């Protein structure tokens, strides 16, 4: 079959650039990577068919510079641009500039990006599509007096949110009337600094919510379908750590209702391509539209493993004008998938980034295990970008088997040289509440009393000296020091407690 495009430029880096290169290769499409000074030897550059240098390490001087991306596409003769997630992926002006330059933007129309970028416009679109929204304002707030009246009508506590924000930036919980004025002042100045716009709006506060999102696909021929939900409640400060498909909370009826609501929103704004509709779900299992992400999501692989679809290939085909070729009733969900995000962060130091060189790497494999990684052993994780090393995704016939498989895979995972989130992920897989599916967006902060597992420093040093002496005796004095590397592996296995349970 004829490939949808001859050549695609990938305006991103790291694991998602690698993921998109893989889809291109399977479709017979040539790939062009872009890279900053900090990414000269990055995996996505090594894997692409061609690569274009952008500029200095800061994203504002490389991955975010529209002119540079467009020049790279022109210089290499790319026909289309895939933005991945983050960076320029939800920038309506970028989508427009691509189209004006004769490039196909692999994403939704600029107008749909613009509507969903304004959270009050997104709420209005949801209401127009009869999608339940959290009770609150449909327009940005006016004066402080207006805000106070609305807040009293809604009833405290309320959430104050930046209209141009999203993903947790610029939101504030207001518990009572007397706190509203100062919260408004702070929210407006924060919003101005972060988004260049001081518009804010109010919503009633939903206590103990779960974060459940619906994956949608829409082609340019009027077919819109949903691929079910992802449960994303295990997060820390709006950074997700674990996602699963399906959600332990959602039954067939609820999935159908949420899916139909998501499809109505998509149709209401003329959305085309892949997208995600986020919902908050309260303790009575009522769902409310929160916001829509107009891009491929980090956690898309769990949906892929359960539906059998390749979302990046679907995105590329849709952008090329192809029809989906199947309908809602053809979508089948089989088994359970879980994703764990492996970040170069120290979970025992408040998740502080831990960039640097990966001195040793052993990635898990075996049945139904997928590792979407952006690195290799010896690679350096720059300080300039998101410190995501990889996403470990497993599939099992049911949730219990998926959890057991994830525990097994995490036990195999070894990363030397940088701190990672692997130890907390192992703890969560063994947590009785997680295993029972008792999740909420507060799960992690309540559980983060975690301590480094009995890392008795003195005992570890003694063990290290003993191991060095033993290796020295075994090898004799003529052996090169590098032969000792083996013991570092063994030590790391012991240090991190690789045995499950
Ligand atoms: C809320 C909420 C409770 N009530 N809105 C945080 C991220 C942003 N997208 C919306 N967020 C929330 N909005 C109302 N009316 C609680 C959150 C929230 C949250 C949402 C999703 C995932 C994790 C979260 C963690 C804390 C708060």
PDB file of C-alpha atoms and ligand atoms in Angstrom, residues 123 134-135 158-159 161 166-169 171 173 202-212 232-233 235-238 240 278-280 290-291 441-442 445, ligand 1:
ATOM      1  CA  UNK A 123     -16.609  24.735  28.817  1.00  0.00           C
ATOM      2  CA  UNK A 134     -18.473  21.099  36.757  1.00  0.00           C
ATOM      3  CA  UNK A 135     -20.949  23.770  37.946  1.00  0.00           C
ATOM      4  CA  UNK A 158     -14.589  26.705  44.890  1.00  0.00           C
ATOM      5  CA  UNK A 159     -11.712  26.339  42.437  1.00  0.00           C
ATOM      6  CA  UNK A 161      -8.650  28.619  37.480  1.00  0.00           C
ATOM      7  CA  UNK A 166      -4.601  23.921  32.157  1.00  0.00           C
ATOM      8  CA  UNK A 167      -2.811  20.853  33.376  1.00  0.00           C
ATOM      9  CA  UNK A 168      -2.807  22.195  36.929  1.00  0.00           C
ATOM     10  CA  UNK A 169      -1.033  25.518  36.324  1.00  0.00           C
ATOM     11  CA  UNK A 171      -5.393  26.808  39.869  1.00  0.00           C
ATOM     12  CA  UNK A 173      -8.711  26.235  46.020  1.00  0.00           C
ATOM     13  CA  UNK A 202     -14.740  29.663  38.929  1.00  0.00           C
ATOM     14  CA  UNK A 203     -15.854  26.063  39.400  1.00  0.00           C
ATOM     15  CA  UNK A 204     -17.391  24.285  42.344  1.00  0.00           C
ATOM     16  CA  UNK A 205     -14.776  22.138  44.094  1.00  0.00           C
ATOM     17  CA  UNK A 206     -15.077  18.388  43.519  1.00  0.00           C
ATOM     18  CA  UNK A 207     -13.707  16.542  46.565  1.00  0.00           C
ATOM     19  CA  UNK A 208     -11.603  13.350  46.232  1.00  0.00           C
ATOM     20  CA  UNK A 209     -11.933  13.311  42.442  1.00  0.00           C
ATOM     21  CA  UNK A 210     -10.626  10.671  40.108  1.00  0.00           C
ATOM     22  CA  UNK A 211      -9.054  11.725  36.861  1.00  0.00           C
ATOM     23  CA  UNK A 212     -10.420   9.653  34.000  1.00  0.00           C
ATOM     24  CA  UNK A 232      -4.783   8.690  35.575  1.00  0.00           C
ATOM     25  CA  UNK A 233      -5.397   9.265  39.276  1.00  0.00           C
ATOM     26  CA  UNK A 235      -0.132  11.592  39.961  1.00  0.00           C
ATOM     27  CA  UNK A 236       1.979  14.018  41.928  1.00  0.00           C
ATOM     28  CA  UNK A 237       1.623  17.765  41.501  1.00  0.00           C
ATOM     29  CA  UNK A 238      -0.167  17.230  38.183  1.00  0.00           C
ATOM     30  CA  UNK A 240       1.135  11.527  36.228  1.00  0.00           C
ATOM     31  CA  UNK A 278     -10.459  14.774  30.519  1.00  0.00           C
ATOM     32  CA  UNK A 279     -13.123  14.223  33.145  1.00  0.00           C
ATOM     33  CA  UNK A 280     -13.248  14.546  36.907  1.00  0.00           C
ATOM     34  CA  UNK A 290     -12.528  19.231  32.765  1.00  0.00           C
ATOM     35  CA  UNK A 291     -10.519  20.064  29.645  1.00  0.00           C
ATOM     36  CA  UNK A 441      -5.830  12.072  42.876  1.00  0.00           C
ATOM     37  CA  UNK A 442      -4.696  12.307  46.526  1.00  0.00           C
ATOM     38  CA  UNK A 445       0.656  12.631  48.445  1.00  0.00           C
TER      39      UNK A 445
HETATM   40  C1  LIG B   1     -10.513  20.547  39.880  1.00  0.00           C
HETATM   41  C2  LIG B   1     -10.448  19.744  41.037  1.00  0.00           C
HETATM   42  C3  LIG B   1     -11.554  19.740  41.861  1.00  0.00           C
HETATM   43  N1  LIG B   1     -12.634  20.491  41.545  1.00  0.00           N
HETATM   44  N2  LIG B   1     -11.627  21.255  39.613  1.00  0.00           N
HETATM   45  C4  LIG B   1      -6.011  19.983  38.484  1.00  0.00           C
HETATM   46  C5  LIG B   1      -5.446  20.005  37.117  1.00  0.00           C
HETATM   47  C6  LIG B   1      -6.432  20.715  36.288  1.00  0.00           C
HETATM   48  N3  LIG B   1      -6.493  20.130  34.979  1.00  0.00           N
HETATM   49  C7  LIG B   1      -7.709  20.590  37.023  1.00  0.00           C
HETATM   50  N4  LIG B   1      -7.405  20.091  38.321  1.00  0.00           N
HETATM   51  C8  LIG B   1      -8.370  19.928  39.250  1.00  0.00           C
HETATM   52  N5  LIG B   1      -9.506  20.608  39.007  1.00  0.00           N
HETATM   53  C9  LIG B   1     -12.648  21.221  40.434  1.00  0.00           C
HETATM   54  N6  LIG B   1     -13.728  21.952  40.142  1.00  0.00           N
HETATM   55  C10 LIG B   1      -9.293  19.010  41.286  1.00  0.00           C
HETATM   56  C11 LIG B   1      -8.241  19.103  40.388  1.00  0.00           C
HETATM   57  C12 LIG B   1      -7.092  18.309  40.705  1.00  0.00           C
HETATM   58  C13 LIG B   1      -6.657  17.272  39.871  1.00  0.00           C
HETATM   59  C14 LIG B   1      -7.288  16.972  38.659  1.00  0.00           C
HETATM   60  C15 LIG B   1      -6.848  15.955  37.862  1.00  0.00           C
HETATM   61  C16 LIG B   1      -5.750  15.191  38.253  1.00  0.00           C
HETATM   62  C17 LIG B   1      -5.109  15.479  39.416  1.00  0.00           C
HETATM   63  C18 LIG B   1      -5.543  16.519  40.236  1.00  0.00           C
HETATM   64  C19 LIG B   1      -4.876  16.786  41.427  1.00  0.00           C
HETATM   65  C20 LIG B   1      -5.304  17.801  42.225  1.00  0.00           C
HETATM   66  C21 LIG B   1      -6.403  18.575  41.856  1.00  0.00           C
END
